[in-house]
Amino acid sequence: MDHGADANRTDLMTITRFVLNEQSKHPESRGDFTILLNHIVLGCKFVCSSVNKAGLAKLIGLAGETNVQGEEQKKLDVLSNEVFMKALKSSGRTCVLVSEEEEEATIVEPALRGKYCVVFDPLDGSSNIDCGVSIGTIFGIYALKDVHEPTIEDVLLPGKNMVAAGYCMYGSSCTLVLSTGAGVNGFTLDPSLGEFILTHPDIKIPKQGKIYSVNEGNAKNWDGPTAAYVKKCKFPEDGSSPKSLRYIGSMVADIHRTLLYGGIFLYPADKKNPNGKLRILYEVFPMSFLMEQAGGQAFTGKERALDLVPNKLHDRSPIVLGSYDDVEEIKALYAAEGKAQ
């Protein structure tokens, strides 16, 4: 790597410049989405800063409350939720906000209202905060098609109706991965500039991968196709090498690795969680949107993930997503089980 040349680079593609370039392709655009995204980016920078100094600022540990899912809230969870709520409202471009941390949807007051609905998990993987494992923010964006009084029905829509989705991972670097429906791009925060710079243009997931990612601690409760697929990963019958197991337990980190290296991520339904564990609106949909935009697939065990229609804000679903060929393999196992029944 030529560090001298790198230090003298001046033609940097920042995320703002990138989005403005995309906006220029749509003459009818008024810049509302760009403004909304700038506020999301600001929220990500704020949370990144808080995560980096969490131990010093006494932000690690439990806040003493539980969220709507019955999970104990970490102090950083509470802070991150407040940051994104305020950032999204103050953008003046949102009308409905759905957070993992809040039981009800927030309908933005008329004076600050815009046409976008944002669903988000302000800090995913927060059980890993205290041990320094990568965590992240996940978000998905819907747009109102006409002017009307917003309701929660405006977000209880299939994931394929989203106009954009992304995540920001707070790890060894702070990386924001975004799709506006025309491919997937990754931006890394340069702390010296305070700007997200395009570092992973046009991410394409490999058609097949050598990694599988699943919580094997749940193996005794798995359904038949999941158990059969994992067995194939470990003991391939065609003489090929076994796949490697990589499971972090932080969805953002696991999906980020899967996007870049290929492979498959599984969080299936099981006897303990017959409806799956991951939330549809702000975990399953955004990640499935990104995976499809990168050339992969997302499958629930029954159907394409983005065709699901949630009934409630915090509905859950099983999910399998990753490289196209790998997901095809497990889809075939589910189809075979369906025929056998």
Short mmCIF file of C-alpha atoms in Angstrom, two decimals:
data_model
loop_
_atom_site.label_atom_id
_atom_site.label_comp_id
_atom_site.label_asym_id
_atom_site.label_seq_id
_atom_site.Cartn_x
_atom_site.Cartn_y
_atom_site.Cartn_z
CA MET A 1 0.00 0.00 0.00
CA ASP A 2 1.35 3.43 -0.97
CA HIS A 3 0.68 5.38 2.23
CA GLY A 4 2.25 8.55 0.80
CA ALA A 5 -0.10 8.56 -2.18
CA ASP A 6 -3.01 7.69 0.08
CA ALA A 7 -2.25 10.65 2.34
CA ASN A 8 -2.33 13.01 -0.64
CA ARG A 9 -5.68 11.83 -1.99
CA THR A 10 -8.02 14.76 -2.31
CA ASP A 11 -10.74 13.37 -4.56
CA LEU A 12 -12.68 11.55 -1.84
CA MET A 13 -16.18 10.24 -2.43
CA THR A 14 -18.01 11.07 0.78
CA ILE A 15 -21.41 9.58 1.50
CA THR A 16 -23.04 13.02 1.08
CA ARG A 17 -21.41 13.53 -2.30
CA PHE A 18 -22.38 10.00 -3.32
CA VAL A 19 -26.04 10.53 -2.43
CA LEU A 20 -26.10 13.94 -4.13
CA ASN A 21 -24.72 12.29 -7.29
CA GLU A 22 -27.49 9.69 -7.10
CA GLN A 23 -30.03 12.48 -6.53
CA SER A 24 -28.89 14.26 -9.69
CA LYS A 25 -30.02 11.22 -11.71
CA HIS A 26 -33.59 12.01 -10.65
CA PRO A 27 -34.44 15.57 -11.84
CA GLU A 28 -37.77 15.45 -9.99
CA SER A 29 -36.00 14.93 -6.65
CA ARG A 30 -36.20 17.79 -4.13
CA GLY A 31 -33.38 16.52 -1.89
CA ASP A 32 -35.64 15.24 0.90
CA PHE A 33 -33.99 11.82 0.96
CA THR A 34 -30.51 13.37 1.04
CA ILE A 35 -31.49 15.48 4.06
CA LEU A 36 -32.96 12.43 5.83
CA LEU A 37 -29.84 10.38 5.15
CA ASN A 38 -27.60 13.18 6.46
CA HIS A 39 -29.49 13.01 9.77
CA ILE A 40 -29.12 9.21 9.91
CA VAL A 41 -25.38 9.60 9.23
CA LEU A 42 -25.12 12.17 12.04
CA GLY A 43 -26.86 9.73 14.40
CA CYS A 44 -24.40 6.99 13.40
CA LYS A 45 -21.42 9.31 14.08
CA PHE A 46 -22.82 10.22 17.49
CA VAL A 47 -23.42 6.58 18.47
CA CYS A 48 -19.99 5.57 17.14
CA SER A 49 -18.38 8.19 19.36
CA SER A 50 -20.42 7.00 22.36
CA VAL A 51 -19.54 3.35 21.71
CA ASN A 52 -15.83 4.19 21.49
CA LYS A 53 -15.81 5.90 24.89
CA ALA A 54 -18.52 3.80 26.56
CA GLY A 55 -16.21 2.36 29.23
CA LEU A 56 -14.83 5.78 30.13
CA ALA A 57 -18.23 7.43 30.19
CA LYS A 58 -19.80 4.65 32.28
CA LEU A 59 -22.20 3.86 29.44
CA ILE A 60 -21.66 0.13 29.64
CA GLY A 61 -23.79 -2.00 31.93
CA LEU A 62 -27.53 -2.23 32.38
CA ALA A 63 -29.89 0.72 32.47
CA GLY A 64 -32.25 -1.10 34.82
CA GLU A 65 -35.19 -1.29 32.43
CA THR A 66 -36.46 -3.80 29.91
CA ASN A 67 -37.62 -2.97 26.41
CA VAL A 68 -40.81 -4.10 24.70
CA GLN A 69 -39.14 -7.43 23.79
CA GLY A 70 -38.55 -8.19 27.50
CA GLU A 71 -34.79 -7.80 27.02
CA GLU A 72 -32.76 -5.86 29.54
CA GLN A 73 -31.77 -2.50 28.10
CA LYS A 74 -28.15 -1.45 28.13
CA LYS A 75 -27.36 2.19 28.84
CA LEU A 76 -26.04 2.60 25.31
CA ASP A 77 -29.31 1.18 23.94
CA VAL A 78 -31.27 3.94 25.65
CA LEU A 79 -28.86 6.65 24.51
CA SER A 80 -28.79 5.37 20.91
CA ASN A 81 -32.57 5.27 20.74
CA GLU A 82 -32.81 8.89 21.92
CA VAL A 83 -30.14 9.99 19.44
CA PHE A 84 -31.88 8.46 16.42
CA MET A 85 -35.36 9.54 17.49
CA LYS A 86 -34.22 13.16 17.79
CA ALA A 87 -32.11 13.04 14.61
CA LEU A 88 -34.96 11.59 12.54
CA LYS A 89 -37.60 13.96 13.88
CA SER A 90 -35.41 17.04 13.45
CA SER A 91 -34.75 16.15 9.80
CA GLY A 92 -38.29 17.35 9.06
CA ARG A 93 -38.60 14.51 6.54
CA THR A 94 -40.17 11.68 8.58
CA CYS A 95 -43.72 10.87 9.59
CA VAL A 96 -43.65 7.41 11.25
CA LEU A 97 -40.76 6.07 13.34
CA VAL A 98 -40.55 2.48 14.61
CA SER A 99 -37.76 1.56 17.03
CA GLU A 100 -36.95 -1.82 18.57
CA GLU A 101 -36.77 -0.05 21.92
CA GLU A 102 -40.31 1.38 21.85
CA GLU A 103 -43.57 -0.54 22.01
CA GLU A 104 -45.58 1.88 19.91
CA ALA A 105 -44.77 3.65 16.67
CA THR A 106 -44.04 7.37 16.93
CA ILE A 107 -46.16 9.56 14.68
CA VAL A 108 -44.15 12.74 14.07
CA GLU A 109 -45.94 16.01 14.88
CA PRO A 110 -47.35 17.81 11.81
CA ALA A 111 -44.91 20.74 11.98
CA LEU A 112 -41.91 18.39 11.50
CA ARG A 113 -43.58 15.89 9.22
CA GLY A 114 -42.25 14.59 5.90
CA LYS A 115 -43.00 11.65 3.62
CA TYR A 116 -40.60 8.99 4.94
CA CYS A 117 -41.23 6.21 7.46
CA VAL A 118 -38.11 4.87 9.20
CA VAL A 119 -37.87 1.53 11.02
CA PHE A 120 -34.70 0.94 13.00
CA ASP A 121 -32.84 -1.02 15.64
CA PRO A 122 -30.73 1.70 17.28
CA LEU A 123 -28.14 -0.70 18.70
CA ASP A 124 -28.27 -4.31 17.52
CA GLY A 125 -26.16 -6.91 19.34
CA SER A 126 -26.06 -4.91 22.56
CA SER A 127 -25.47 -8.04 24.67
CA ASN A 128 -21.94 -7.82 23.22
CA ILE A 129 -21.29 -4.23 24.33
CA ASP A 130 -19.42 -5.04 27.52
CA CYS A 131 -16.99 -7.45 25.83
CA GLY A 132 -16.06 -5.17 22.93
CA VAL A 133 -17.59 -7.19 20.09
CA SER A 134 -18.84 -5.32 17.01
CA ILE A 135 -22.39 -3.97 17.30
CA GLY A 136 -24.44 -1.80 14.97
CA THR A 137 -27.49 0.19 13.91
CA ILE A 138 -29.93 -1.22 11.34
CA PHE A 139 -32.49 0.87 9.44
CA GLY A 140 -35.05 0.62 6.67
CA ILE A 141 -36.94 3.43 4.93
CA TYR A 142 -40.42 3.49 3.36
CA ALA A 143 -41.94 6.43 1.49
CA LEU A 144 -45.59 7.51 1.57
CA LYS A 145 -47.08 7.27 -1.90
CA ASP A 146 -49.62 10.03 -1.34
CA VAL A 147 -50.39 12.75 1.17
CA HIS A 148 -52.47 11.40 4.07
CA GLU A 149 -52.51 11.24 7.85
CA PRO A 150 -49.73 8.72 8.66
CA THR A 151 -50.54 5.55 10.61
CA ILE A 152 -48.70 2.35 11.52
CA GLU A 153 -50.26 0.76 8.43
CA ASP A 154 -47.72 2.79 6.45
CA VAL A 155 -44.94 0.54 7.76
CA LEU A 156 -46.81 -2.79 7.97
CA LEU A 157 -45.87 -3.46 4.35
CA PRO A 158 -43.73 -6.05 2.56
CA GLY A 159 -39.99 -5.43 2.67
CA LYS A 160 -39.88 -5.14 -1.12
CA ASN A 161 -41.70 -1.80 -0.70
CA MET A 162 -38.71 -0.26 1.10
CA VAL A 163 -36.94 2.51 -0.80
CA ALA A 164 -33.67 2.15 1.12
CA ALA A 165 -32.00 0.12 3.85
CA GLY A 166 -28.67 -0.01 5.59
CA TYR A 167 -26.64 -0.64 8.70
CA CYS A 168 -23.76 1.01 10.50
CA MET A 169 -21.27 -1.29 12.20
CA TYR A 170 -19.26 -0.04 15.17
CA GLY A 171 -16.18 -2.24 15.31
CA SER A 172 -12.48 -1.99 14.48
CA SER A 173 -13.70 0.65 12.03
CA CYS A 174 -17.07 2.35 11.70
CA THR A 175 -18.64 1.16 8.45
CA LEU A 176 -21.96 2.25 6.96
CA VAL A 177 -23.46 -0.01 4.29
CA LEU A 178 -26.32 1.44 2.26
CA SER A 179 -28.64 0.56 -0.61
CA THR A 180 -31.16 2.89 -2.21
CA GLY A 181 -32.37 0.16 -4.55
CA ALA A 182 -29.52 0.38 -7.07
CA GLY A 183 -26.82 -1.86 -5.60
CA VAL A 184 -24.99 -1.80 -2.27
CA ASN A 185 -22.15 0.51 -1.26
CA GLY A 186 -19.99 0.63 1.87
CA PHE A 187 -18.54 3.75 3.50
CA THR A 188 -15.95 3.86 6.27
CA LEU A 189 -15.71 6.70 8.78
CA ASP A 190 -12.44 8.62 8.57
CA PRO A 191 -12.09 9.95 12.14
CA SER A 192 -9.62 12.64 11.06
CA LEU A 193 -12.18 14.11 8.62
CA GLY A 194 -15.35 13.12 10.45
CA GLU A 195 -16.66 11.89 7.09
CA PHE A 196 -17.83 8.54 5.74
CA ILE A 197 -15.70 7.76 2.66
CA LEU A 198 -16.69 5.28 -0.08
CA THR A 199 -14.44 2.25 0.53
CA HIS A 200 -16.58 -0.64 -0.73
CA PRO A 201 -18.21 0.41 -4.02
CA ASP A 202 -20.86 -1.82 -5.58
CA ILE A 203 -20.64 -4.73 -3.14
CA LYS A 204 -21.48 -8.07 -4.76
CA ILE A 205 -21.76 -11.14 -2.58
CA PRO A 206 -19.94 -14.19 -4.03
CA LYS A 207 -22.34 -16.65 -5.68
CA GLN A 208 -21.18 -19.33 -3.26
CA GLY A 209 -19.29 -19.12 0.01
CA LYS A 210 -17.20 -21.28 2.31
CA ILE A 211 -18.66 -20.02 5.59
CA TYR A 212 -21.88 -20.81 7.44
CA SER A 213 -23.10 -18.79 10.38
CA VAL A 214 -25.61 -20.17 12.89
CA ASN A 215 -26.05 -20.54 16.64
CA GLU A 216 -25.29 -24.25 17.03
CA GLY A 217 -26.36 -24.06 20.66
CA ASN A 218 -29.93 -24.31 19.33
CA ALA A 219 -29.22 -27.48 17.32
CA LYS A 220 -31.41 -29.80 19.40
CA ASN A 221 -34.45 -27.64 18.57
CA TRP A 222 -33.82 -27.18 14.83
CA ASP A 223 -36.19 -28.26 12.10
CA GLY A 224 -35.18 -31.01 9.66
CA PRO A 225 -33.93 -28.86 6.73
CA THR A 226 -31.70 -26.72 8.96
CA ALA A 227 -30.18 -29.78 10.64
CA ALA A 228 -29.66 -31.44 7.25
CA TYR A 229 -28.05 -28.33 5.77
CA VAL A 230 -25.62 -27.85 8.68
CA LYS A 231 -24.71 -31.54 8.49
CA LYS A 232 -23.90 -31.03 4.78
CA CYS A 233 -21.72 -28.04 5.70
CA LYS A 234 -19.72 -30.15 8.16
CA PHE A 235 -19.70 -33.49 6.34
CA PRO A 236 -20.02 -32.82 2.59
CA GLU A 237 -20.88 -35.98 0.67
CA ASP A 238 -19.36 -34.80 -2.62
CA GLY A 239 -15.78 -34.92 -1.36
CA SER A 240 -15.44 -31.13 -1.08
CA SER A 241 -13.94 -29.42 1.96
CA PRO A 242 -16.25 -28.69 4.91
CA LYS A 243 -17.47 -25.11 5.33
CA SER A 244 -16.06 -23.01 8.18
CA LEU A 245 -18.34 -21.99 11.05
CA ARG A 246 -18.22 -18.29 11.92
CA TYR A 247 -20.82 -16.99 14.37
CA ILE A 248 -20.40 -13.68 16.19
CA GLY A 249 -23.90 -13.37 17.65
CA SER A 250 -24.18 -9.75 16.52
CA MET A 251 -26.36 -9.66 13.41
CA VAL A 252 -24.70 -6.62 11.87
CA ALA A 253 -21.23 -8.17 12.16
CA ASP A 254 -22.37 -11.58 10.88
CA ILE A 255 -24.19 -10.07 7.89
CA HIS A 256 -21.28 -7.74 7.09
CA ARG A 257 -18.88 -10.67 6.91
CA THR A 258 -21.38 -12.69 4.84
CA LEU A 259 -21.83 -9.81 2.36
CA LEU A 260 -18.08 -9.40 1.85
CA TYR A 261 -16.91 -13.02 1.94
CA GLY A 262 -19.99 -14.96 0.88
CA GLY A 263 -21.64 -17.88 2.65
CA ILE A 264 -24.87 -18.16 4.56
CA PHE A 265 -26.41 -16.78 7.77
CA LEU A 266 -29.17 -18.80 9.40
CA TYR A 267 -31.54 -17.89 12.21
CA PRO A 268 -34.24 -20.52 11.66
CA ALA A 269 -37.44 -21.21 13.53
CA ASP A 270 -37.05 -23.92 16.15
CA LYS A 271 -39.08 -25.60 18.88
CA LYS A 272 -38.23 -22.82 21.32
CA ASN A 273 -39.02 -19.98 18.85
CA PRO A 274 -41.51 -21.38 16.32
CA ASN A 275 -41.93 -17.94 14.71
CA GLY A 276 -38.22 -17.23 14.65
CA LYS A 277 -36.32 -14.76 16.81
CA LEU A 278 -35.35 -11.81 14.59
CA ARG A 279 -37.74 -8.90 14.14
CA ILE A 280 -39.18 -8.52 10.65
CA LEU A 281 -39.38 -4.74 10.23
CA TYR A 282 -36.00 -3.56 11.43
CA GLU A 283 -33.78 -6.66 11.25
CA VAL A 284 -35.07 -9.14 8.64
CA PHE A 285 -36.27 -6.63 6.00
CA PRO A 286 -33.28 -4.24 5.87
CA MET A 287 -30.75 -7.09 5.80
CA SER A 288 -32.76 -9.01 3.19
CA PHE A 289 -33.02 -5.84 1.07
CA LEU A 290 -29.24 -5.39 1.18
CA MET A 291 -28.58 -9.06 0.49
CA GLU A 292 -30.80 -9.11 -2.61
CA GLN A 293 -29.31 -5.84 -3.87
CA ALA A 294 -25.85 -7.43 -3.57
CA GLY A 295 -26.93 -10.46 -5.63
CA GLY A 296 -27.78 -12.84 -2.79
CA GLN A 297 -31.06 -14.26 -1.48
CA ALA A 298 -33.15 -14.06 1.67
CA PHE A 299 -35.60 -16.85 2.57
CA THR A 300 -37.84 -17.50 5.57
CA GLY A 301 -38.16 -21.28 5.16
CA LYS A 302 -41.45 -20.73 3.35
CA GLU A 303 -41.08 -17.72 1.06
CA ARG A 304 -38.90 -14.87 -0.13
CA ALA A 305 -38.27 -12.74 2.96
CA LEU A 306 -39.14 -9.43 1.27
CA ASP A 307 -42.62 -10.75 0.37
CA LEU A 308 -43.58 -11.12 4.04
CA VAL A 309 -46.30 -8.81 5.37
CA PRO A 310 -45.93 -8.12 9.11
CA ASN A 311 -49.12 -7.90 11.18
CA LYS A 312 -47.58 -6.07 14.15
CA LEU A 313 -44.65 -3.71 14.61
CA HIS A 314 -42.49 -6.23 16.47
CA ASP A 315 -43.40 -9.44 14.60
CA ARG A 316 -40.62 -12.00 14.20
CA SER A 317 -39.62 -14.37 11.44
CA PRO A 318 -37.10 -17.12 10.70
CA ILE A 319 -34.47 -16.01 8.18
CA VAL A 320 -31.82 -17.56 5.98
CA LEU A 321 -29.77 -15.17 3.87
CA GLY A 322 -26.52 -15.14 1.96
CA SER A 323 -24.91 -16.28 -1.27
CA TYR A 324 -27.38 -17.20 -4.03
CA ASP A 325 -26.27 -20.82 -4.50
CA ASP A 326 -26.01 -21.52 -0.77
CA VAL A 327 -29.55 -20.30 -0.13
CA GLU A 328 -30.74 -22.36 -3.13
CA GLU A 329 -29.37 -25.45 -1.37
CA ILE A 330 -31.37 -24.94 1.79
CA LYS A 331 -34.47 -23.93 -0.21
CA ALA A 332 -34.26 -27.33 -1.93
CA LEU A 333 -34.17 -29.07 1.47
CA TYR A 334 -37.29 -27.18 2.62
CA ALA A 335 -39.04 -28.01 -0.68
CA ALA A 336 -38.17 -31.71 -0.28
CA GLU A 337 -39.53 -31.73 3.28
CA GLY A 338 -42.74 -30.08 2.04
CA LYS A 339 -43.23 -32.78 -0.59
CA ALA A 340 -42.55 -35.56 1.92
CA GLN A 341 -45.28 -34.34 4.29
#
